[in-house]
Amino acid sequence: MAKHDQFDDFFGDDDDTPVIDTRADGRLLRVPLGRLSSNLVNPRTDFGTEAELIDLGKSLKRRQIQACPAVSRSAYLKLWPDHAKQIGDVDYVIVAGERRYRGAALAGNPSLNCVIDDGLAADRKLFMEAVVSENVDRQNFNPIEEAYAVQALVSEYGSNRAVAQRFERVDGWVTQRILLTHLARDVQDLVRKKMMPLDAARELGKLARDNEWDSKQQHAWWQSEQQRRAAASADRAAAKKAAKKAATKAPATKAIEKAGDSKESPDSRREPDGEARTEGADESATPQSNPSAMPEQRLSPEAVPKPDAETAGDPAPVQTQDLCPVENPSSNTDGEAEDEPFLVDILKIPRMPWHDGNEVAALVFEKMEDEQQRLVLLERLFESLNDQVRTTVLGRLLAIPSTN
């Protein structure tokens, strides 16, 4: 143990915890590949292409930073005695790191660094947690592999809640992943290849579970869902294009700006014959402005300012920046709608109350009548929360009295 001195107090180095030799429990060994075997309960099936594995093996040959956790053959067979024939006559079974094991084999590496710890094989739950947790935490699994990994944990722990608590997640995190196991194999391939988004896959998984749909029915739903999504996307694009067109086409606004530019200024005024009249000339000769010469400005009733008793004689003008063009519903003499828009007061247009969660929820649920879509929305919102907030929300939901 290092000697404690006054500088330790100054720098805060007052930790005298000794380094412990753990070789009795976790020995670091360089094990020949012929004496190693992968375990048979690993839910991971996608280890990358052969070229990627060879590159990994070459990298491991130069330097292996992370050793593979492993257990002895005897400790592994205590948990799964029926695996004896499959693993063969080896000394150790890898707990996590099968991709490294495969890469080393393809690259021709003679050995692999392993940490031998039979404590990981104390029981099936602990072993499966060691197999799965590294990949789940680092998001090495694809969604389907993760689904089967979580399902394997539920089989060992007995319930969704037990797994969620063990991994410090909400129950919905477990349920959403297990839903993917109800998809047909060919539909799961679409998820693996990222040809089906996760929100649609989970929704389809729930429908397949509840209605016992086969592969054909699942594909039929996905075809219909793709058409629905394409139509919704087209509608959004059309609405965006229309809004952009309306924003750029505002002749009435230009007319107001032109009218403002044409007002007489004290420095220069125009005579009826077009000649400029300079300052100091006889103002009595200036003709009165002709109201009919001003460009026509049509305003919606809401945009017209209403004078009160004090300002009735001199109403405040409507500012251009407070007005917004909208389509003119009136028709001309030919029965066609006029191109020039009305102007409305944008300050009177209702806005989404994003600052108030209750108000937003009330508006959303007023418009969204489909219970399934409400569930999708709630799941997406739940996913966006961190674990601590999820736990708080879950506690509040459980405290709500049942309506049954």
XYZ file of C-alpha atoms in Angstrom:
404
model
C 0.000 0.000 0.000
C 1.326 3.445 -0.923
C 2.316 5.783 1.896
C -0.247 8.476 2.666
C 1.121 12.032 2.754
C -0.097 15.655 2.889
C -0.323 15.962 -0.902
C -2.978 13.249 -0.997
C -5.277 15.440 1.092
C -4.597 18.443 -1.156
C -5.348 16.602 -4.386
C -8.145 14.499 -2.944
C -6.239 11.197 -3.406
C -7.381 9.624 -0.154
C -8.591 6.286 -1.553
C -6.508 3.552 0.079
C -8.509 0.666 -1.406
C -5.989 -2.031 -2.315
C -5.780 -3.761 -5.696
C -7.152 -7.289 -5.335
C -5.770 -10.298 -7.157
C -8.844 -12.036 -8.623
C -7.085 -14.909 -10.321
C -8.954 -17.379 -8.143
C -12.248 -16.183 -9.653
C -11.278 -14.590 -12.939
C -8.109 -15.826 -14.610
C -6.853 -14.209 -17.799
C -5.658 -16.958 -20.101
C -4.587 -17.194 -23.719
C -6.655 -20.198 -24.826
C -6.033 -22.099 -28.087
C -9.113 -21.915 -30.318
C -9.332 -25.709 -30.427
C -10.017 -25.747 -26.687
C -12.810 -23.165 -26.940
C -16.479 -23.434 -27.936
C -19.245 -20.879 -28.301
C -22.339 -21.363 -26.143
C -25.580 -22.625 -27.673
C -27.932 -20.121 -26.033
C -26.645 -16.955 -27.695
C -29.615 -15.251 -29.434
C -27.291 -13.388 -31.799
C -27.269 -14.802 -35.347
C -25.901 -11.913 -37.419
C -22.135 -11.665 -36.948
C -21.387 -9.718 -40.133
C -19.945 -10.802 -43.461
C -16.981 -13.114 -43.792
C -14.799 -10.223 -44.951
C -15.770 -8.186 -41.865
C -14.974 -11.127 -39.579
C -11.569 -11.636 -41.209
C -10.762 -7.953 -40.692
C -11.750 -8.315 -37.049
C -9.545 -11.395 -36.696
C -6.545 -9.576 -38.155
C -7.122 -6.720 -35.719
C -7.260 -9.185 -32.797
C -4.017 -10.768 -33.979
C -2.257 -7.397 -33.714
C -3.747 -6.535 -30.338
C -6.751 -7.862 -28.394
C -7.949 -5.122 -26.054
C -11.048 -6.869 -24.719
C -10.840 -10.445 -23.475
C -13.769 -12.836 -23.887
C -15.539 -13.939 -20.681
C -15.755 -17.723 -20.512
C -16.605 -20.544 -18.117
C -15.267 -24.036 -17.763
C -16.933 -26.852 -19.671
C -18.059 -28.528 -16.456
C -19.672 -25.338 -15.113
C -21.542 -24.833 -18.393
C -22.810 -28.422 -18.561
C -24.249 -28.106 -15.035
C -26.693 -25.595 -16.524
C -27.297 -27.314 -19.864
C -26.198 -30.963 -19.628
C -27.832 -31.803 -22.972
C -25.307 -29.571 -24.788
C -22.354 -31.888 -24.125
C -22.319 -33.417 -27.589
C -22.680 -30.095 -29.420
C -19.838 -28.258 -27.662
C -17.497 -31.213 -27.994
C -14.434 -32.093 -25.939
C -13.273 -28.558 -25.097
C -11.997 -26.963 -21.913
C -13.924 -23.674 -21.934
C -17.193 -22.231 -23.274
C -17.399 -18.563 -24.304
C -20.069 -16.516 -22.536
C -19.838 -13.358 -24.668
C -17.575 -12.632 -27.612
C -18.636 -15.165 -30.226
C -17.979 -12.634 -33.004
C -14.381 -12.301 -31.823
C -14.139 -16.083 -31.682
C -15.405 -16.455 -35.258
C -13.166 -13.663 -36.539
C -10.075 -15.210 -34.944
C -10.904 -18.594 -36.490
C -11.378 -17.170 -40.001
C -8.164 -15.125 -39.774
C -6.166 -18.163 -38.666
C -5.342 -16.849 -35.197
C -4.020 -19.627 -32.955
C -5.545 -18.392 -29.692
C -7.853 -15.906 -27.983
C -7.518 -14.073 -24.672
C -10.255 -15.147 -22.243
C -11.215 -14.354 -18.671
C -12.318 -17.604 -17.001
C -14.986 -16.980 -14.381
C -17.213 -19.878 -13.356
C -19.177 -17.474 -11.190
C -21.030 -16.435 -14.358
C -22.463 -19.985 -14.463
C -23.895 -19.892 -10.946
C -27.369 -20.249 -12.458
C -29.124 -19.864 -15.801
C -30.432 -16.378 -15.098
C -26.977 -15.010 -14.359
C -25.477 -16.758 -17.392
C -28.177 -15.472 -19.771
C -27.832 -11.968 -18.362
C -24.094 -12.111 -19.061
C -24.747 -13.365 -22.602
C -27.355 -10.723 -23.424
C -26.535 -7.599 -21.411
C -23.336 -6.636 -23.253
C -25.061 -6.692 -26.633
C -28.253 -5.017 -25.421
C -26.420 -2.215 -23.617
C -24.119 -1.567 -26.589
C -26.983 -2.038 -29.103
C -25.043 -4.680 -31.026
C -28.192 -6.718 -31.659
C -30.477 -6.069 -34.584
C -34.124 -5.609 -33.472
C -35.065 -9.265 -34.063
C -32.055 -10.611 -32.162
C -32.812 -8.218 -29.328
C -36.418 -9.440 -29.277
C -35.402 -13.078 -28.867
C -32.738 -12.132 -26.331
C -35.300 -10.365 -24.167
C -37.701 -13.272 -24.623
C -34.996 -15.664 -23.382
C -34.498 -13.492 -20.313
C -38.238 -13.498 -19.605
C -38.195 -17.305 -19.791
C -35.499 -17.393 -17.113
C -36.762 -14.565 -14.884
C -40.429 -15.526 -15.160
C -42.047 -12.197 -16.083
C -41.653 -9.033 -18.128
C -41.535 -6.926 -14.980
C -38.693 -8.946 -13.457
C -36.565 -8.426 -16.578
C -37.480 -4.733 -16.748
C -36.464 -4.210 -13.130
C -33.237 -6.148 -13.611
C -32.214 -3.943 -16.553
C -33.730 -0.797 -14.986
C -36.274 -0.369 -17.775
C -40.041 0.087 -17.838
C -42.318 -2.879 -18.528
C -43.209 -1.453 -21.948
C -39.557 -1.728 -23.033
C -39.791 -5.517 -22.638
C -43.252 -5.851 -24.189
C -42.381 -3.833 -27.295
C -39.412 -6.049 -28.072
C -41.182 -9.349 -27.514
C -43.916 -8.272 -29.954
C -41.413 -8.757 -32.800
C -41.167 -12.474 -32.007
C -44.792 -12.886 -33.195
C -43.853 -11.855 -36.737
C -43.407 -14.514 -39.407
C -39.802 -15.314 -40.330
C -40.006 -13.661 -43.746
C -41.567 -10.566 -42.167
C -38.767 -10.498 -39.586
C -36.311 -10.440 -42.491
C -37.908 -7.166 -43.609
C -37.150 -5.711 -40.176
C -33.562 -6.995 -40.243
C -33.014 -5.405 -43.658
C -34.621 -2.153 -42.444
C -37.366 -2.468 -45.073
C -40.034 -2.147 -42.359
C -39.827 0.559 -39.674
C -39.901 -0.534 -36.048
C -43.146 1.259 -35.197
C -44.964 -0.611 -37.982
C -43.276 -3.906 -37.028
C -44.388 -3.591 -33.407
C -47.921 -2.688 -34.419
C -48.024 -5.670 -36.775
C -46.550 -7.918 -34.089
C -49.382 -6.992 -31.725
C -51.992 -7.634 -34.423
C -50.376 -10.957 -35.338
C -50.332 -11.994 -31.681
C -53.911 -10.981 -30.949
C -55.407 -12.339 -34.197
C -53.011 -15.259 -34.802
C -52.154 -14.019 -38.287
C -50.034 -16.160 -40.571
C -47.353 -14.887 -42.956
C -49.805 -14.158 -45.777
C -52.079 -12.047 -43.562
C -49.107 -10.152 -42.156
C -47.823 -9.342 -45.644
C -51.316 -8.210 -46.678
C -51.467 -5.811 -43.716
C -48.018 -4.438 -44.543
C -49.000 -3.817 -48.177
C -52.083 -1.915 -47.019
C -50.063 -0.006 -44.414
C -47.489 1.019 -47.021
C -50.242 2.432 -49.236
C -51.716 4.316 -46.291
C -48.340 5.773 -45.358
C -47.612 6.732 -48.956
C -50.959 8.537 -49.215
C -50.348 10.348 -45.930
C -46.880 11.366 -47.101
C -48.313 12.671 -50.384
C -50.934 14.686 -48.494
C -48.265 16.239 -46.276
C -46.132 17.089 -49.289
C -49.108 18.663 -51.083
C -50.036 20.701 -48.010
C -46.453 21.888 -47.638
C -46.307 22.865 -51.311
C -49.619 24.731 -51.069
C -48.462 26.608 -47.978
C -45.237 27.593 -49.710
C -47.141 28.786 -52.763
C -49.532 30.824 -50.632
C -46.622 32.431 -48.824
C -44.929 33.527 -52.049
C -48.114 34.652 -53.795
C -49.347 37.731 -51.946
C -50.326 40.452 -54.469
C -52.455 42.231 -51.921
C -49.494 42.669 -49.611
C -47.439 44.046 -52.486
C -50.263 46.431 -53.307
C -50.203 47.792 -49.766
C -46.440 48.247 -49.881
C -46.708 49.994 -53.268
C -49.406 52.251 -51.902
C -47.182 53.136 -48.965
C -44.303 54.017 -51.307
C -46.565 56.228 -53.452
C -47.672 58.444 -50.543
C -46.672 62.075 -50.811
C -43.547 63.013 -48.902
C -42.764 66.494 -47.561
C -39.622 66.673 -49.745
C -41.134 65.783 -53.079
C -44.723 65.754 -54.363
C -46.062 65.079 -57.813
C -48.260 67.459 -59.746
C -51.091 65.999 -61.880
C -48.959 66.553 -65.023
C -46.152 64.379 -63.469
C -43.716 67.283 -62.730
C -42.130 67.331 -59.295
C -43.113 70.129 -56.919
C -40.286 71.338 -54.711
C -40.472 72.445 -51.107
C -41.761 76.000 -50.677
C -44.072 76.047 -53.695
C -47.682 77.174 -53.363
C -49.434 74.352 -51.517
C -52.826 75.717 -52.495
C -52.126 74.532 -56.011
C -51.734 70.917 -54.899
C -54.792 68.887 -55.914
C -56.521 66.671 -53.385
C -55.589 63.009 -53.579
C -58.076 60.843 -55.453
C -59.256 57.900 -53.286
C -60.291 55.964 -56.377
C -56.665 55.949 -57.592
C -55.489 53.925 -54.591
C -55.137 50.165 -55.089
C -58.085 48.185 -53.795
C -57.394 46.462 -50.445
C -59.825 43.795 -49.333
C -59.628 42.778 -45.699
C -61.454 40.078 -43.846
C -63.891 41.322 -41.155
C -61.511 40.209 -38.407
C -58.637 42.241 -39.826
C -60.570 45.542 -39.942
C -59.778 47.546 -36.775
C -62.812 48.581 -34.736
C -62.443 52.122 -33.327
C -63.554 52.787 -29.802
C -65.156 55.923 -28.428
C -61.871 57.742 -27.912
C -60.316 56.977 -31.284
C -63.421 56.903 -33.434
C -62.342 60.010 -35.284
C -58.837 58.747 -36.002
C -58.700 54.919 -36.242
C -55.289 53.253 -36.047
C -54.183 51.829 -39.389
C -53.780 48.059 -39.831
C -50.099 47.192 -40.155
C -49.023 45.025 -43.088
C -46.910 42.737 -40.903
C -50.003 41.862 -38.840
C -51.849 40.547 -41.886
C -51.627 37.169 -43.595
C -52.950 36.302 -47.088
C -55.616 33.609 -47.445
C -57.494 32.439 -50.493
C -60.376 34.658 -51.620
C -63.605 32.613 -51.606
C -65.527 35.180 -53.648
C -66.141 34.668 -57.351
C -65.756 37.153 -60.196
C -68.260 37.764 -62.931
C -67.034 34.719 -64.865
C -67.716 32.427 -61.892
C -64.025 31.767 -61.270
C -62.327 32.470 -57.942
C -60.214 35.597 -57.957
C -56.468 35.157 -57.586
C -55.948 37.968 -55.085
C -56.132 36.795 -51.471
C -57.855 38.294 -48.488
C -55.769 39.496 -45.581
C -56.449 38.162 -42.114
C -54.966 39.057 -38.778
C -52.463 36.280 -37.987
C -52.584 37.218 -34.325
C -56.152 35.883 -34.229
C -55.280 32.495 -35.729
C -55.423 29.761 -33.007
C -52.040 28.287 -32.171
C -51.048 24.956 -30.611
C -50.481 25.445 -26.864
C -47.093 23.666 -26.836
C -46.352 25.111 -23.404
C -49.279 23.213 -21.838
C -49.136 19.395 -22.007
C -52.758 18.983 -20.893
C -54.043 21.299 -23.618
C -51.990 19.560 -26.322
C -53.192 16.138 -25.130
C -56.805 17.319 -25.176
C -56.481 18.586 -28.763
C -54.693 15.456 -29.965
C -57.184 13.020 -28.445
C -60.079 15.139 -29.710
C -58.839 14.658 -33.287
C -57.378 11.154 -32.924
C -60.343 8.836 -32.417
C -58.583 5.578 -33.346
C -57.594 3.800 -30.115
C -54.789 1.926 -31.890
C -53.222 5.157 -33.117
C -53.519 6.611 -29.626
C -51.560 3.619 -28.349
C -48.887 4.151 -31.008
C -48.595 7.824 -29.992
C -48.293 6.975 -26.295
C -45.647 4.335 -26.987
C -43.589 6.788 -29.058
C -43.821 9.405 -26.307
C -42.864 6.800 -23.708
C -39.794 5.793 -25.726
C -38.576 9.401 -25.830
C -38.380 9.615 -22.027
C -35.337 8.668 -19.996
C -35.539 5.763 -17.572
C -36.064 7.910 -14.476
C -38.966 9.836 -16.015
C -40.458 6.603 -17.366
C -40.501 5.145 -13.880
C -42.196 8.269 -12.538
C -44.832 8.215 -15.298
C -45.437 4.504 -14.764
C -45.994 5.087 -11.063
C -48.522 7.817 -11.800
C -50.347 5.612 -14.304
C -50.597 2.768 -11.811
C -52.025 5.198 -9.250
C -54.935 6.135 -11.562
C -58.141 4.371 -10.372
C -59.564 1.787 -12.754
C -62.610 2.851 -14.775
C -64.027 -0.708 -14.845
